[in-house]
Amino acid sequence: MARLLLSKATLTAQRKQLAAYRRFLPSLEMKRQQLMVTVKDCQQTLQQQQQILQRIQQRVAEQYPMLANERIELQDLVVIRAVKKRQTNIVGVWIEEIEQIEFDCAPIAIMTRPHWVDGIQRLLKQALETEIKRLQQQKILARLEAELLKVTQRVNLFDKVLIPEALANIRKIQIYLDDKDREAVITSKIAKGKRAAQSTAHGESLTLSEASI
């Protein structure tokens, strides 16, 4: 750690730094609050997506118990053709959001497949779409949480380290300079007293000399 130079120039520099820290801290704190709200919203969205998947699984188990039959072929009923994403800026953080998901759904042959397959196909499509969005939402949440951690660390750095350190430095320098000013005043008074005493002594010496003449 660099040694603190106790001077008026350092005092001015420390005061400027303190002003900059105090000016910058509110914007950092505001960003932290915004990120906290955004992270909470993202967590709620993720929870809702998980609940949708659970409901689909429960519905399939209740309404389509025949799927337990391994001889029933449901392969390629729904195939993901493309997932389109877009870049979005949220609270200064660039993330990728799902814009569109395209599927290829196999045609249902009524004569060769059971009547309930079309219902399964719709549920499968919904489940795939929700799962893709859920996985992307997890990535978004991780990105936002990482940014929140970084901003929180910066807030703590300013609030608990840099600002208190600048205040302590200013106080230390100010005390030192005040002491030096008092020393200068005292030294000046002592010097003035000595000069006055010397002047008086010199005057008395001249008077005695004149008297002896």
Short mmCIF file of C-alpha atoms in Angstrom, two decimals:
data_model
loop_
_atom_site.label_atom_id
_atom_site.label_comp_id
_atom_site.label_asym_id
_atom_site.label_seq_id
_atom_site.Cartn_x
_atom_site.Cartn_y
_atom_site.Cartn_z
CA MET A 1 0.00 0.00 0.00
CA ALA A 2 1.41 3.41 -1.00
CA ARG A 3 2.39 5.74 1.82
CA LEU A 4 -0.05 8.62 2.26
CA LEU A 5 1.60 11.96 1.54
CA LEU A 6 0.37 14.48 4.11
CA SER A 7 0.07 17.59 1.97
CA LYS A 8 -2.51 20.09 0.74
CA ALA A 9 -2.26 18.62 -2.78
CA THR A 10 -3.05 15.14 -1.44
CA LEU A 11 -5.94 16.57 0.60
CA THR A 12 -7.42 18.13 -2.54
CA ALA A 13 -6.99 14.87 -4.48
CA GLN A 14 -8.62 12.82 -1.71
CA ARG A 15 -11.59 15.20 -1.55
CA LYS A 16 -12.04 14.91 -5.33
CA GLN A 17 -11.92 11.12 -5.10
CA LEU A 18 -14.45 11.10 -2.27
CA ALA A 19 -16.81 13.31 -4.30
CA ALA A 20 -16.45 10.97 -7.30
CA TYR A 21 -17.13 7.88 -5.16
CA ARG A 22 -20.24 9.47 -3.64
CA ARG A 23 -21.45 10.58 -7.05
CA PHE A 24 -20.98 7.12 -8.59
CA LEU A 25 -22.32 5.01 -5.71
CA PRO A 26 -26.05 5.89 -6.13
CA SER A 27 -26.08 4.78 -9.78
CA LEU A 28 -24.41 1.51 -8.80
CA GLU A 29 -26.91 0.96 -6.01
CA MET A 30 -29.80 1.69 -8.39
CA LYS A 31 -28.45 -0.87 -10.87
CA ARG A 32 -28.12 -3.40 -8.06
CA GLN A 33 -31.75 -2.87 -7.04
CA GLN A 34 -32.92 -3.19 -10.66
CA LEU A 35 -30.93 -6.39 -11.11
CA MET A 36 -32.39 -7.85 -7.91
CA VAL A 37 -35.92 -7.22 -9.23
CA THR A 38 -35.02 -8.66 -12.65
CA VAL A 39 -33.44 -11.76 -11.10
CA LYS A 40 -36.55 -12.30 -8.99
CA ASP A 41 -38.80 -12.00 -12.07
CA CYS A 42 -36.56 -14.43 -13.95
CA GLN A 43 -36.74 -16.92 -11.08
CA GLN A 44 -40.54 -16.67 -11.05
CA THR A 45 -40.70 -17.27 -14.82
CA LEU A 46 -38.44 -20.30 -14.43
CA GLN A 47 -40.63 -21.64 -11.64
CA GLN A 48 -43.76 -21.18 -13.77
CA GLN A 49 -42.15 -23.09 -16.64
CA GLN A 50 -41.23 -25.93 -14.31
CA GLN A 51 -44.81 -26.03 -13.04
CA ILE A 52 -46.12 -26.23 -16.62
CA LEU A 53 -43.86 -29.20 -17.30
CA GLN A 54 -45.02 -30.91 -14.12
CA ARG A 55 -48.67 -30.41 -15.08
CA ILE A 56 -48.04 -31.85 -18.55
CA GLN A 57 -46.34 -34.89 -17.04
CA GLN A 58 -49.21 -35.35 -14.60
CA ARG A 59 -51.80 -35.01 -17.36
CA VAL A 60 -50.00 -37.55 -19.54
CA ALA A 61 -49.79 -40.00 -16.64
CA GLU A 62 -53.49 -39.60 -15.83
CA GLN A 63 -55.02 -39.42 -19.32
CA TYR A 64 -52.64 -41.56 -21.35
CA PRO A 65 -51.62 -44.57 -19.24
CA MET A 66 -51.39 -46.57 -22.46
CA LEU A 67 -48.02 -44.92 -23.17
CA ALA A 68 -46.51 -47.44 -20.77
CA ASN A 69 -46.95 -49.96 -23.59
CA GLU A 70 -43.54 -50.11 -25.22
CA ARG A 71 -45.01 -51.32 -28.50
CA ILE A 72 -46.66 -47.94 -29.13
CA GLU A 73 -44.44 -45.97 -31.51
CA LEU A 74 -44.44 -42.19 -30.97
CA GLN A 75 -41.09 -41.48 -32.57
CA ASP A 76 -40.82 -38.30 -34.68
CA LEU A 77 -44.29 -37.09 -33.71
CA VAL A 78 -42.76 -33.66 -33.04
CA VAL A 79 -39.34 -32.57 -34.27
CA ILE A 80 -37.66 -29.24 -33.49
CA ARG A 81 -36.88 -27.55 -36.79
CA ALA A 82 -35.36 -24.25 -35.58
CA VAL A 83 -34.94 -22.07 -32.51
CA LYS A 84 -34.65 -18.36 -33.25
CA LYS A 85 -33.19 -16.03 -30.64
CA ARG A 86 -32.75 -12.29 -30.26
CA GLN A 87 -30.28 -10.16 -28.32
CA THR A 88 -31.92 -8.11 -25.57
CA ASN A 89 -30.43 -5.59 -23.16
CA ILE A 90 -31.79 -5.90 -19.63
CA VAL A 91 -30.44 -3.43 -17.05
CA GLY A 92 -27.25 -3.09 -19.08
CA VAL A 93 -26.82 -6.86 -19.49
CA TRP A 94 -26.99 -8.42 -22.96
CA ILE A 95 -28.87 -11.72 -23.01
CA GLU A 96 -30.40 -14.05 -25.60
CA GLU A 97 -34.15 -14.53 -25.49
CA ILE A 98 -36.22 -17.08 -27.41
CA GLU A 99 -38.01 -15.29 -30.22
CA GLN A 100 -39.57 -18.24 -32.05
CA ILE A 101 -39.50 -22.03 -32.00
CA GLU A 102 -40.41 -23.92 -35.17
CA PHE A 103 -41.58 -27.54 -35.13
CA ASP A 104 -42.23 -30.22 -37.69
CA CYS A 105 -45.24 -32.24 -36.62
CA ALA A 106 -45.77 -35.63 -38.23
CA PRO A 107 -49.18 -36.08 -39.89
CA ILE A 108 -51.50 -38.32 -37.90
CA ALA A 109 -52.68 -41.33 -39.89
CA ILE A 110 -56.10 -42.03 -38.40
CA MET A 111 -56.28 -45.56 -39.77
CA THR A 112 -52.87 -46.68 -38.50
CA ARG A 113 -52.50 -44.89 -35.17
CA PRO A 114 -54.79 -44.69 -32.12
CA HIS A 115 -57.20 -41.74 -31.90
CA TRP A 116 -55.45 -40.30 -28.82
CA VAL A 117 -52.10 -39.77 -30.60
CA ASP A 118 -53.06 -36.27 -31.76
CA GLY A 119 -53.57 -35.23 -28.12
CA ILE A 120 -50.17 -36.63 -27.21
CA GLN A 121 -48.65 -34.75 -30.13
CA ARG A 122 -50.04 -31.43 -28.86
CA LEU A 123 -48.80 -32.09 -25.33
CA LEU A 124 -45.40 -33.17 -26.61
CA LYS A 125 -45.06 -29.98 -28.63
CA GLN A 126 -46.04 -27.89 -25.60
CA ALA A 127 -43.58 -29.77 -23.40
CA LEU A 128 -40.72 -29.36 -25.87
CA GLU A 129 -41.42 -25.64 -26.30
CA THR A 130 -41.58 -25.10 -22.53
CA GLU A 131 -38.40 -27.09 -21.93
CA ILE A 132 -36.46 -25.12 -24.55
CA LYS A 133 -37.60 -21.86 -22.97
CA ARG A 134 -36.82 -23.18 -19.50
CA LEU A 135 -33.26 -24.09 -20.46
CA GLN A 136 -32.74 -20.66 -22.01
CA GLN A 137 -34.25 -19.03 -18.93
CA GLN A 138 -31.69 -20.85 -16.78
CA LYS A 139 -28.89 -19.36 -18.88
CA ILE A 140 -30.43 -15.89 -18.58
CA LEU A 141 -30.77 -16.29 -14.81
CA ALA A 142 -27.13 -17.37 -14.49
CA ARG A 143 -26.02 -14.35 -16.55
CA LEU A 144 -28.09 -11.94 -14.45
CA GLU A 145 -26.98 -13.47 -11.16
CA ALA A 146 -23.33 -13.15 -12.21
CA GLU A 147 -23.86 -9.48 -13.06
CA LEU A 148 -25.72 -8.91 -9.78
CA LEU A 149 -22.80 -10.42 -7.86
CA LYS A 150 -20.32 -8.19 -9.69
CA VAL A 151 -22.35 -5.03 -9.09
CA THR A 152 -22.90 -5.94 -5.42
CA GLN A 153 -19.15 -6.37 -4.98
CA ARG A 154 -18.56 -2.94 -6.51
CA VAL A 155 -21.20 -1.36 -4.26
CA ASN A 156 -19.52 -2.90 -1.22
CA LEU A 157 -16.11 -1.74 -2.45
CA PHE A 158 -17.28 1.87 -2.69
CA ASP A 159 -19.48 1.84 0.41
CA LYS A 160 -17.30 -0.16 2.80
CA VAL A 161 -13.75 0.39 1.55
CA LEU A 162 -13.09 3.34 -0.76
CA ILE A 163 -15.35 5.96 0.85
CA PRO A 164 -14.34 5.16 4.47
CA GLU A 165 -10.69 5.05 3.38
CA ALA A 166 -10.93 8.46 1.68
CA LEU A 167 -12.67 9.94 4.74
CA ALA A 168 -9.97 8.56 7.03
CA ASN A 169 -7.22 9.94 4.78
CA ILE A 170 -8.87 13.37 4.66
CA ARG A 171 -9.21 13.40 8.44
CA LYS A 172 -5.58 12.34 8.91
CA ILE A 173 -4.23 14.93 6.48
CA GLN A 174 -6.46 17.68 7.91
CA ILE A 175 -5.27 16.98 11.46
CA TYR A 176 -1.65 17.01 10.30
CA LEU A 177 -2.06 20.29 8.39
CA ASP A 178 -3.92 21.92 11.30
CA ASP A 179 -1.11 20.88 13.65
CA LYS A 180 1.46 22.31 11.23
CA ASP A 181 -0.51 25.58 11.04
CA ARG A 182 -0.61 25.82 14.83
CA GLU A 183 3.11 25.08 15.00
CA ALA A 184 3.73 27.82 12.44
CA VAL A 185 1.68 30.32 14.46
CA ILE A 186 3.47 29.41 17.69
CA THR A 187 6.87 29.54 15.99
CA SER A 188 5.99 32.93 14.51
CA LYS A 189 4.95 34.29 17.90
CA ILE A 190 8.11 32.96 19.55
CA ALA A 191 10.26 34.50 16.81
CA LYS A 192 8.41 37.79 17.14
CA GLY A 193 8.91 37.71 20.90
CA LYS A 194 12.61 37.05 20.50
CA ARG A 195 12.94 39.91 18.05
CA ALA A 196 11.08 42.21 20.42
CA ALA A 197 13.29 41.13 23.31
CA GLN A 198 16.41 41.63 21.25
CA SER A 199 15.17 45.04 20.14
CA THR A 200 14.46 46.04 23.73
CA ALA A 201 17.84 44.79 24.90
CA HIS A 202 19.52 46.66 22.08
CA GLY A 203 17.67 49.84 23.00
CA GLU A 204 18.66 49.56 26.64
CA SER A 205 22.29 49.01 25.61
CA LEU A 206 22.26 52.19 23.57
CA THR A 207 20.75 54.13 26.47
CA LEU A 208 23.46 52.94 28.87
CA SER A 209 26.12 53.84 26.36
CA GLU A 210 24.74 57.33 25.95
CA ALA A 211 24.49 57.75 29.73
CA SER A 212 28.11 56.79 30.23
CA ILE A 213 29.16 59.42 27.73
#
